[in-house]
One Martini backbone bead per residue (centre of mass of N, CA, C, O) as a GRO file, in nm:
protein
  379
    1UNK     BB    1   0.097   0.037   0.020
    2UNK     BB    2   0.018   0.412  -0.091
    3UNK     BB    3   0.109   0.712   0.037
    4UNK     BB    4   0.000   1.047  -0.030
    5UNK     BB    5   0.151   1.372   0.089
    6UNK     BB    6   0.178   1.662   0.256
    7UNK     BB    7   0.465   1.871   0.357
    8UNK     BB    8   0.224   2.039   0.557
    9UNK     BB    9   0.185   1.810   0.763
   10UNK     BB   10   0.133   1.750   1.100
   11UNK     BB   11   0.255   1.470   1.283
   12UNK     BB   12   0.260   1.275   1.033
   13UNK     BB   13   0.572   1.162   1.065
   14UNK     BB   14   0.607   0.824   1.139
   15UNK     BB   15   0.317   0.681   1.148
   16UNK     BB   16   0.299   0.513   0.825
   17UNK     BB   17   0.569   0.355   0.814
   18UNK     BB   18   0.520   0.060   0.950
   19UNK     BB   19   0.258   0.006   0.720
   20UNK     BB   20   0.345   0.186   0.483
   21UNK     BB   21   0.396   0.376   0.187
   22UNK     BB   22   0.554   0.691   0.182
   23UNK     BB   23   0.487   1.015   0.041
   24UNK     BB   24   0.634   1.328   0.031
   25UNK     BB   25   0.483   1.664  -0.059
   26UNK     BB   26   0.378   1.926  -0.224
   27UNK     BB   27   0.089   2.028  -0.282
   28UNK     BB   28   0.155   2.154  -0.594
   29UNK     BB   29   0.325   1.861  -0.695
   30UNK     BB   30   0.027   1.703  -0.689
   31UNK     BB   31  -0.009   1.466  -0.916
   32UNK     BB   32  -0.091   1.213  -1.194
   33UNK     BB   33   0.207   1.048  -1.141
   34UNK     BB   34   0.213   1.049  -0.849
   35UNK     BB   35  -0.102   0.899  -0.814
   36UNK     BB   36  -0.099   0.632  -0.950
   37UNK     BB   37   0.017   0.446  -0.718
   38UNK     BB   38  -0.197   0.534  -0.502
   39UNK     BB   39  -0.427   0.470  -0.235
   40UNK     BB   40  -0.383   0.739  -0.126
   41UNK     BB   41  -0.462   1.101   0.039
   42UNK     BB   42  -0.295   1.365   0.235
   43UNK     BB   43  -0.463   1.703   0.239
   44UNK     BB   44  -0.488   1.980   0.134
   45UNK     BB   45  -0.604   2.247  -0.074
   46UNK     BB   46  -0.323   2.264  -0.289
   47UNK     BB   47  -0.473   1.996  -0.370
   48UNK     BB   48  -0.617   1.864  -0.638
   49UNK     BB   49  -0.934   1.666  -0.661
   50UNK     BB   50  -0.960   1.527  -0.987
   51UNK     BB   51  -0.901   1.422  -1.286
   52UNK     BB   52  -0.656   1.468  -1.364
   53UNK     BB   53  -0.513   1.337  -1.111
   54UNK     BB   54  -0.662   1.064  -1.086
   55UNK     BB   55  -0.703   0.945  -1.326
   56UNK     BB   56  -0.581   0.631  -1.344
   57UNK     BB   57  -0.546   0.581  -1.048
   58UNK     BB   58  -0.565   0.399  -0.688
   59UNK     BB   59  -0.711   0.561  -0.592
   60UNK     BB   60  -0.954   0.533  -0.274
   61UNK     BB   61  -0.853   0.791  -0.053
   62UNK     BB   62  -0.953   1.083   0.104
   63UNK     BB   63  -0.754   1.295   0.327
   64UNK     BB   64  -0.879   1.626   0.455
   65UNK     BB   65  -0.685   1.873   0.677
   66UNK     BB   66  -1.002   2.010   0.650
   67UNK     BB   67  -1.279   2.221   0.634
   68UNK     BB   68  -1.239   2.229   0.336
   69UNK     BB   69  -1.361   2.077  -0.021
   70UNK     BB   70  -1.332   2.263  -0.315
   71UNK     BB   71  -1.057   2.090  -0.409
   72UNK     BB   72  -1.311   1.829  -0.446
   73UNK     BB   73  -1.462   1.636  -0.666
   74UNK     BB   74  -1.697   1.468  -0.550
   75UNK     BB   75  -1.872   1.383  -0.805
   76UNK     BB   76  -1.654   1.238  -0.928
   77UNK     BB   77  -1.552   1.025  -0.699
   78UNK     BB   78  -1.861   0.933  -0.675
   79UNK     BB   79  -1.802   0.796  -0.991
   80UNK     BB   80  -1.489   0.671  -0.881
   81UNK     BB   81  -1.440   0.521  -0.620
   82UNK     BB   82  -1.384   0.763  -0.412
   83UNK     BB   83  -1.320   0.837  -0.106
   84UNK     BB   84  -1.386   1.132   0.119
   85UNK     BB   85  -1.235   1.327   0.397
   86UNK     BB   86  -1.301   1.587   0.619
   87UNK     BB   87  -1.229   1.815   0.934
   88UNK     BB   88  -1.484   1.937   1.092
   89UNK     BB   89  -1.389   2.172   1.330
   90UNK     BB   90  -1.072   2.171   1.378
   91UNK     BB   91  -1.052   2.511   1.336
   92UNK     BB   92  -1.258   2.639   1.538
   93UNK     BB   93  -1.080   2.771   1.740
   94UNK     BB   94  -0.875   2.949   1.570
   95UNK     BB   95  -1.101   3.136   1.437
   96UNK     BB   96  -1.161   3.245   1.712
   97UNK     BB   97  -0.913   3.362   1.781
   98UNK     BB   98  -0.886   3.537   1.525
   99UNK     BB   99  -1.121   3.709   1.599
  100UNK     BB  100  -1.078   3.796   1.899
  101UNK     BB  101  -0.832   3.982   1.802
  102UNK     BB  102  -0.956   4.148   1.647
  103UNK     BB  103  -1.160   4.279   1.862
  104UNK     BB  104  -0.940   4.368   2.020
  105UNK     BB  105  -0.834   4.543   1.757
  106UNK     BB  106  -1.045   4.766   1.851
  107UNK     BB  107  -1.012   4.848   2.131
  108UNK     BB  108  -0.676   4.938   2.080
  109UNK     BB  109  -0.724   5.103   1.771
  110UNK     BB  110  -1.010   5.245   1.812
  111UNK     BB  111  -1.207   5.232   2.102
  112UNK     BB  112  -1.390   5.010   2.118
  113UNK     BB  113  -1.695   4.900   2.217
  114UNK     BB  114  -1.827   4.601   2.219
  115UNK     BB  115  -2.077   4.664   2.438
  116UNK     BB  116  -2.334   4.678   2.171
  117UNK     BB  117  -2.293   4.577   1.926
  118UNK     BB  118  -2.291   4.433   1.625
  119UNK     BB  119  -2.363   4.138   1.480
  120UNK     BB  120  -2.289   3.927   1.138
  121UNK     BB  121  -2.321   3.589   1.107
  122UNK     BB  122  -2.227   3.394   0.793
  123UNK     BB  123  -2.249   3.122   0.915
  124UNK     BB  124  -2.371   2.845   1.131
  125UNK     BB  125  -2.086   2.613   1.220
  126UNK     BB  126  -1.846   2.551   1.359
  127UNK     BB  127  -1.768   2.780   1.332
  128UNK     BB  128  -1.982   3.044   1.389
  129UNK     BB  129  -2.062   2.969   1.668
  130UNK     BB  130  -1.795   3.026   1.783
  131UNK     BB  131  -1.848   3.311   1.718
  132UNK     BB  132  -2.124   3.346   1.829
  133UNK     BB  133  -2.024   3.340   2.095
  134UNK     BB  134  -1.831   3.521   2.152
  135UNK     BB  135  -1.974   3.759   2.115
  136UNK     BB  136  -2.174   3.708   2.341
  137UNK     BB  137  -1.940   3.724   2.561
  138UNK     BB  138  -1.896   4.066   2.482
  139UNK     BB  139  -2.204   4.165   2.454
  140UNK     BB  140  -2.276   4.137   2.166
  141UNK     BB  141  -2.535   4.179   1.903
  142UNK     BB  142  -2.652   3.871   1.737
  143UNK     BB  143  -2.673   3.762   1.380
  144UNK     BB  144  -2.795   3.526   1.259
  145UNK     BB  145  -2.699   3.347   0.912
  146UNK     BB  146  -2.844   3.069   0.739
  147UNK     BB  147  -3.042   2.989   0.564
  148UNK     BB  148  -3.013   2.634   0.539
  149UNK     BB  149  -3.113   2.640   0.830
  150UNK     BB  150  -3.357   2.724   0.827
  151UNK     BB  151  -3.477   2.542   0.626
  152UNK     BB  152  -3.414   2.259   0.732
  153UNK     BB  153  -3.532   2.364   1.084
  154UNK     BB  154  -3.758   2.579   1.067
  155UNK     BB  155  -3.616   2.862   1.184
  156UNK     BB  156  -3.653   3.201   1.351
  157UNK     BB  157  -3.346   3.242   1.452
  158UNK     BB  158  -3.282   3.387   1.177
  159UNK     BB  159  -3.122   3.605   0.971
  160UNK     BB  160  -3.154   3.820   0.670
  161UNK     BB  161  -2.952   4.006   0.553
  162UNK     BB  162  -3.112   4.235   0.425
  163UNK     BB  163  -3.220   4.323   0.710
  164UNK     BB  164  -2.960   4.388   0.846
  165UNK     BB  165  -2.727   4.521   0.678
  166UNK     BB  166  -2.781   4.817   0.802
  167UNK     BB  167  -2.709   4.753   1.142
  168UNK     BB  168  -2.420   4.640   1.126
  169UNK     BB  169  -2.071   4.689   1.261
  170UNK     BB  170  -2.034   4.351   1.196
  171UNK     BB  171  -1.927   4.129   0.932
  172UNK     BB  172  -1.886   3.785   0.906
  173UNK     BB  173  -1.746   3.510   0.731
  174UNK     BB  174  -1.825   3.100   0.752
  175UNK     BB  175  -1.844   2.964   0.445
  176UNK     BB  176  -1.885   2.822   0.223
  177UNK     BB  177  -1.821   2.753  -0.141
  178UNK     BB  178  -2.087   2.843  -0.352
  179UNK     BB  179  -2.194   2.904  -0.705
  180UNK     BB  180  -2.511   2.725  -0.693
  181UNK     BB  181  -2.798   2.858  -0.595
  182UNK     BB  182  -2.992   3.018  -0.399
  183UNK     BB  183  -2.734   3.024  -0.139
  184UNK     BB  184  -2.503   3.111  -0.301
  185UNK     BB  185  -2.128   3.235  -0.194
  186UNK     BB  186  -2.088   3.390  -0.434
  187UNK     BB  187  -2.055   3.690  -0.398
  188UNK     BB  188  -2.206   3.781  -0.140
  189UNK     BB  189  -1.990   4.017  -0.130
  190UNK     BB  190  -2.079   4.318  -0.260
  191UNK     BB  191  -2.175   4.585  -0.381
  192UNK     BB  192  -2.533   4.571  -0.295
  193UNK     BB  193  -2.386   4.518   0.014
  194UNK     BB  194  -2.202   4.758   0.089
  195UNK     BB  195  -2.426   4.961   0.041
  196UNK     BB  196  -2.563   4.929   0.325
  197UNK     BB  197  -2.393   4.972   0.482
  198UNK     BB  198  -2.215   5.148   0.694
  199UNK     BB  199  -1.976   5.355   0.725
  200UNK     BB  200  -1.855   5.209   1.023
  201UNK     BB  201  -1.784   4.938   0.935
  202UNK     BB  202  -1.709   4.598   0.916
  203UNK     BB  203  -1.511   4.341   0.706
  204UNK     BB  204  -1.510   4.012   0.765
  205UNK     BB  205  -1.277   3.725   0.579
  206UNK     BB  206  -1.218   3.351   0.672
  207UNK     BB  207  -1.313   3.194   0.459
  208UNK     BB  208  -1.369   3.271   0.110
  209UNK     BB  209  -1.251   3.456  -0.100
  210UNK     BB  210  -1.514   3.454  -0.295
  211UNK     BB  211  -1.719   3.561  -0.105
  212UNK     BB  212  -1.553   3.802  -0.179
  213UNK     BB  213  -1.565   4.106  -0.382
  214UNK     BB  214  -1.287   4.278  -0.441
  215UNK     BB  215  -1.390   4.510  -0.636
  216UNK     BB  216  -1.596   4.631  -0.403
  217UNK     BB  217  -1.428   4.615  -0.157
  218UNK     BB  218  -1.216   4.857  -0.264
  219UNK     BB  219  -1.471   5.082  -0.381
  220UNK     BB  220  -1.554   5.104  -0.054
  221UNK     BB  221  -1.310   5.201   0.059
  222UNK     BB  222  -1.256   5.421  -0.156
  223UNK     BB  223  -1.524   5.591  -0.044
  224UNK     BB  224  -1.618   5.432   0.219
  225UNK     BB  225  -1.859   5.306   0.301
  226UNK     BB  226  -1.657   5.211   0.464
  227UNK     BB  227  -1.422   5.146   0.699
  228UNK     BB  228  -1.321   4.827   0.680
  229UNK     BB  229  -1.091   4.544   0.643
  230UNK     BB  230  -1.076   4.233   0.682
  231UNK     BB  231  -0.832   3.939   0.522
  232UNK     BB  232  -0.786   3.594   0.518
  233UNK     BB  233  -0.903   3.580   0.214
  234UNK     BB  234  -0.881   3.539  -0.148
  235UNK     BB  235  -0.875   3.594  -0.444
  236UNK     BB  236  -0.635   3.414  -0.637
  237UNK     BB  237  -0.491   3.268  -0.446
  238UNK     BB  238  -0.154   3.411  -0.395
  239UNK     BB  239  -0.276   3.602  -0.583
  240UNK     BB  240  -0.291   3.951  -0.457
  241UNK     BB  241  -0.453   4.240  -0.401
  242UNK     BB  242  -0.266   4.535  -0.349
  243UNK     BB  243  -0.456   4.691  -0.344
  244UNK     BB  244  -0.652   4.602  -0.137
  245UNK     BB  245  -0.425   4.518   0.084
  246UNK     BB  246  -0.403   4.871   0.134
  247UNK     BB  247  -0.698   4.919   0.244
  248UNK     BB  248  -0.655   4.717   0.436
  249UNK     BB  249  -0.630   4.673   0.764
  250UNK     BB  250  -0.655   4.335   0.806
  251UNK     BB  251  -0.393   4.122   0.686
  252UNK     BB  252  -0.406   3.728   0.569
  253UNK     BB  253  -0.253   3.413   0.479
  254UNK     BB  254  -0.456   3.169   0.553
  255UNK     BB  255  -0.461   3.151   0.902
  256UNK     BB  256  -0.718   3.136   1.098
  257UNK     BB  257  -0.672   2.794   1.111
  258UNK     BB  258  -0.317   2.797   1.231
  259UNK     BB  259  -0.335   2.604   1.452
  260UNK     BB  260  -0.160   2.368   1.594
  261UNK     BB  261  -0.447   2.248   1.691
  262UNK     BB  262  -0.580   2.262   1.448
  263UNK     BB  263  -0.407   2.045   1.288
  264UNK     BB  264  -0.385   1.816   1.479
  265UNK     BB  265  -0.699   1.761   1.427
  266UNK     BB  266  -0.661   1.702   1.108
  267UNK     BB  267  -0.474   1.517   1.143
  268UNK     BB  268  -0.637   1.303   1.343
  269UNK     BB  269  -0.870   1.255   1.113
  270UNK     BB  270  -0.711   1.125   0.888
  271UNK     BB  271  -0.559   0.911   1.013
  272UNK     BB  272  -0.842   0.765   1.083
  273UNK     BB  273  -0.945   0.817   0.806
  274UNK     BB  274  -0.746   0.537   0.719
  275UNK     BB  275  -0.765   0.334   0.929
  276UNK     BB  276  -1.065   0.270   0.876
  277UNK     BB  277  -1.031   0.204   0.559
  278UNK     BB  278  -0.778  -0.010   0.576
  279UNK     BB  279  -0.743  -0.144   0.858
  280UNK     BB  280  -0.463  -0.021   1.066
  281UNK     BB  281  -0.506   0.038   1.405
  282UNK     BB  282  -0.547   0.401   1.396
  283UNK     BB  283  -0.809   0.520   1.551
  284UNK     BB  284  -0.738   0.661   1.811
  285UNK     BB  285  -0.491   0.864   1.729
  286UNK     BB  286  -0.255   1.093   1.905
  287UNK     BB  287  -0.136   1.329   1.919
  288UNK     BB  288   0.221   1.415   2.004
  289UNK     BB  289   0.427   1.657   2.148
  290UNK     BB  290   0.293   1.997   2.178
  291UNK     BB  291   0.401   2.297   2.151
  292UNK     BB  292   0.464   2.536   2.347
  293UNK     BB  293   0.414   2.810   2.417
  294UNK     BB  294   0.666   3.099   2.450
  295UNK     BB  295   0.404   3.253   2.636
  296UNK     BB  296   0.226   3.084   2.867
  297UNK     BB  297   0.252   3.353   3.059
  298UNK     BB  298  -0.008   3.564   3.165
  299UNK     BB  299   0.057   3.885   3.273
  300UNK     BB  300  -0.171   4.147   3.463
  301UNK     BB  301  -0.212   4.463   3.522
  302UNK     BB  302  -0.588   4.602   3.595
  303UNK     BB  303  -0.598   4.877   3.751
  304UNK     BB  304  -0.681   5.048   3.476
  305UNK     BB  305  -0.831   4.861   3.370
  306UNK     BB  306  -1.082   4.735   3.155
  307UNK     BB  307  -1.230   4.434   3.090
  308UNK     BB  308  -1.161   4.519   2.773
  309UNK     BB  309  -0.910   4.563   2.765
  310UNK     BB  310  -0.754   4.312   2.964
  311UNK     BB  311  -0.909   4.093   2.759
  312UNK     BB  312  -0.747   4.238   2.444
  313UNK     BB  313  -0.446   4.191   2.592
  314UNK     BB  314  -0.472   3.885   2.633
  315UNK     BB  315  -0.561   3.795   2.325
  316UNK     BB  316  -0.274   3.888   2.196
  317UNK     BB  317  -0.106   3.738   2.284
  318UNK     BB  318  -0.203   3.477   2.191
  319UNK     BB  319  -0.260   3.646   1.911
  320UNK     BB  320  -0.058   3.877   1.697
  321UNK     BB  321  -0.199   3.984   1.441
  322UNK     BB  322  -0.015   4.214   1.324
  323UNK     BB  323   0.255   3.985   1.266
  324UNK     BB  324   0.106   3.900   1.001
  325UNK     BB  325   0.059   4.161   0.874
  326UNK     BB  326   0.323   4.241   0.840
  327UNK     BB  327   0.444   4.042   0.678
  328UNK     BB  328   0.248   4.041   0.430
  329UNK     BB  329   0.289   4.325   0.331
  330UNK     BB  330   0.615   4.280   0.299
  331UNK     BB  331   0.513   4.040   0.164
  332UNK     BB  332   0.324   3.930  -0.113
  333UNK     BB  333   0.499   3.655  -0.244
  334UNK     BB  334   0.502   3.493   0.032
  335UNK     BB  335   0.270   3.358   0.129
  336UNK     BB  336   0.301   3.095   0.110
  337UNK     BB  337   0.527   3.065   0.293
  338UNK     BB  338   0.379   3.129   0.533
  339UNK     BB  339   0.243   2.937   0.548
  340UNK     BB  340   0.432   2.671   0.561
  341UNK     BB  341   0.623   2.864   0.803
  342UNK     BB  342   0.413   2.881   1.061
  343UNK     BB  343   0.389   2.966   1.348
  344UNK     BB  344   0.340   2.901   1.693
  345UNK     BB  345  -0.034   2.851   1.760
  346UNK     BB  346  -0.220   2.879   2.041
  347UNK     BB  347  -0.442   2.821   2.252
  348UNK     BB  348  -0.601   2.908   2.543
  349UNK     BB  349  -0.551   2.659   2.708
  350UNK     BB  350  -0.219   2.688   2.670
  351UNK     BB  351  -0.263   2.875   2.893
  352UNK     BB  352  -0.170   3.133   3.155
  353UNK     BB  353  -0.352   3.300   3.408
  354UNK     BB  354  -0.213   3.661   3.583
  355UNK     BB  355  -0.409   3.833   3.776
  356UNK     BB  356  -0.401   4.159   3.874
  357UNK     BB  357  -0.659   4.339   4.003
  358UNK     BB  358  -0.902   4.243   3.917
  359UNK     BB  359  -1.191   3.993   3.860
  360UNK     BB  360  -1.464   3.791   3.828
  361UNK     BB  361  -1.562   3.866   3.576
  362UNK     BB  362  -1.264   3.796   3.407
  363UNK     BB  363  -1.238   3.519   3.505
  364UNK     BB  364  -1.535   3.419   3.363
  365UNK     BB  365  -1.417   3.527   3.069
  366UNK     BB  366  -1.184   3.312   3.031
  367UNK     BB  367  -1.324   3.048   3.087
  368UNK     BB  368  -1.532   3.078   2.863
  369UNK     BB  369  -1.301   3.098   2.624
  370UNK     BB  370  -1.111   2.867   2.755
  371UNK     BB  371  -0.932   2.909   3.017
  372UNK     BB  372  -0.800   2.729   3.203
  373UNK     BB  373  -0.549   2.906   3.400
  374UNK     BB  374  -0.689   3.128   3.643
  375UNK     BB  375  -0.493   3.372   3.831
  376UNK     BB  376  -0.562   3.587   4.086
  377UNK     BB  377  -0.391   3.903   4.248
  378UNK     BB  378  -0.514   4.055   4.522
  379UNK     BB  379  -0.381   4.392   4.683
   0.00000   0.00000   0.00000
């Protein structure tokens, strides 16, 4: 048997040494000539799963370590008996990181008060819903948007976007790439809907590129229609707009769910599901010594700050996003680089937080995002 990997997956390197032939190559190298002999394949988004790469190989197997799936062409593979599974909600708490790290630096860089502020959260699955606990508990006032949700499950606590879009002050898109369809989120974010929001609206997109119009996005920023625009996926990445990143607040390089854990997690599913396939013996298996982030211990003395001031402190320690940003910046054409060679990025639970002078009110809101060690030290 033989596995052919993307070589910027973590935690598998010889994993499945033991088992059977593995070959690592870079995602976009992973070609029809690579795949001819393999019997299976573990990928990541950069690796095309069509007839082009797969007719004629014996794959019999996809496992993509992310949690979209655009890059396989499913009605393809299930016409040509080829399994696949992509790993759901691997990365859903790094990109509520990535998303609160945003809000921190609202409050840290424009002064905003996050409490009463409106967000509209547009699509509300793995990674939505746990935006929108995030926000709910930051005590901003959240907008539900998910059509197929509302509409499968008979729902009115879903809200309408063109309904809503005119009231929030901030839109974050959570959605898969849809093309065709009464509810396509190809360029979701148009002209036609950025002309209704405030003027003073913030525009964030970690989903697909393509759900954000770039030239309407542009265009609005260039105009003022909006206040600013986050962008970490973009159209035709790698290859992005330098006029767009030049007027976006903040930018990066397709990275909101590359926390350390969130990759352990889509390893660890992809291997699971190669091994639940193959009979392999290693459905249960658990990645092992994920490195501790490199300042675990978060001090912050709170005696001057507010409750939302010092947890959007705590929050940028845990994953500085504006070095993302300068780095992005300074090199536009590093893209891919950036992604590959990403530094290492833990979640809330990998911290311990030391409050002086705080408050159990801070305390409570550090548990409940997510932080297993807060220990408060009032004097």
């Amino acid at each position: 048997m033989k596995i052919v990997a993307d070589d910027k997956i973590p935690f598998l390197n010889g994993v499945f040494e033991d088992k059977c032939e593995i070959e690592y190559l870079p995602g976009g190298e992973i070609d029809d000539l690579v795949l001819k002999n393999a019997d299976a394949l573990i990928t990541r988004t950069r690796t095309k799963c069509n007839a082009s790469s797969l007719e004629g190989s014996k794959v019999k197997m996809i496992a993509s370590a992310t949690i979209g799936f655009d890059h396989i062409d499913t009605e393809w593979c299930a016409n040509n008996g080829i399994k696949w599974t992509n790993a759901p909600g691997c990365n859903a708490e790094s990109v509520k990181q990535y998303l609160a790290s945003v809000f921190a630096q609202l409050v840290i860089d424009k002064g905003w008060e996050l409490k009463g502020k409106k967000i509209a959260v547009v699509g509300v699955g793995n990674v939505g819903s746990r935006v929108s606990s995030l926000a709910k508990l930051l005590g901003m006032e959240v907008y539900e948007v998910d059509p197929p949700r509302a509409e499968t499950e008979k729902s009115t606590s879903f809200f309408k976007l063109e309904e809503i879009i005119s009231d929030v002050d901030i839109i974050s898109f959570h959605t898969p790439l849809t093309r065709v369809g009464e509810d396509a989120t190809y360029h979701l974010c148009n002209s036609n809907l950025l002309s209704k929001m405030k003027s003073t609206a913030i525009v964030i997109n970690s989903s697909r590129g393509e759900v954000v119009d770039g030239n309407a996005l542009k265009s609005a920023l260039v105009s003022e229609e909006i206040e600013a625009a986050v962008l970490d996926v973009w159209e035709h990445e790698p290859n992005i707009d330098k006029e767009l990143m030049d007027k976006c607040w903040i930018v990066t390089p397709h990275i909101a769910g590359y926390s350390l854990d969130g990759k352990a997690n889509g390893t660890m599913m992809s291997i699971r599901a190669i091994s639940r396939h193959f009979n392999l013996g290693m459905d249960d298996w658990l990645p092992q010594n994920i490195p501790e982030p490199k300042r675990k211990i978060i001090e912050l003395d709170c005696e001057y700050l507010s409750v939302e001031r010092a947890l959007s402190s705590v929050l940028v320690h845990t994953y500085p996003i504006k070095e993302d940003d300068l780095r992005l910046r300074m090199n536009i054409k590093g893209f891919e680089k950036q992604r590959g060679a990403y530094p290492i990025r833990r979640e809330f639970k990998a911290f311990d937080v030391v409050l002086t002078n705080g408050n159990k009110e801070l305390v409570e809101l550090l548990k409940s995002l997510g932080f297993k060690n807060v220990k408060l030290l009032n004097q």
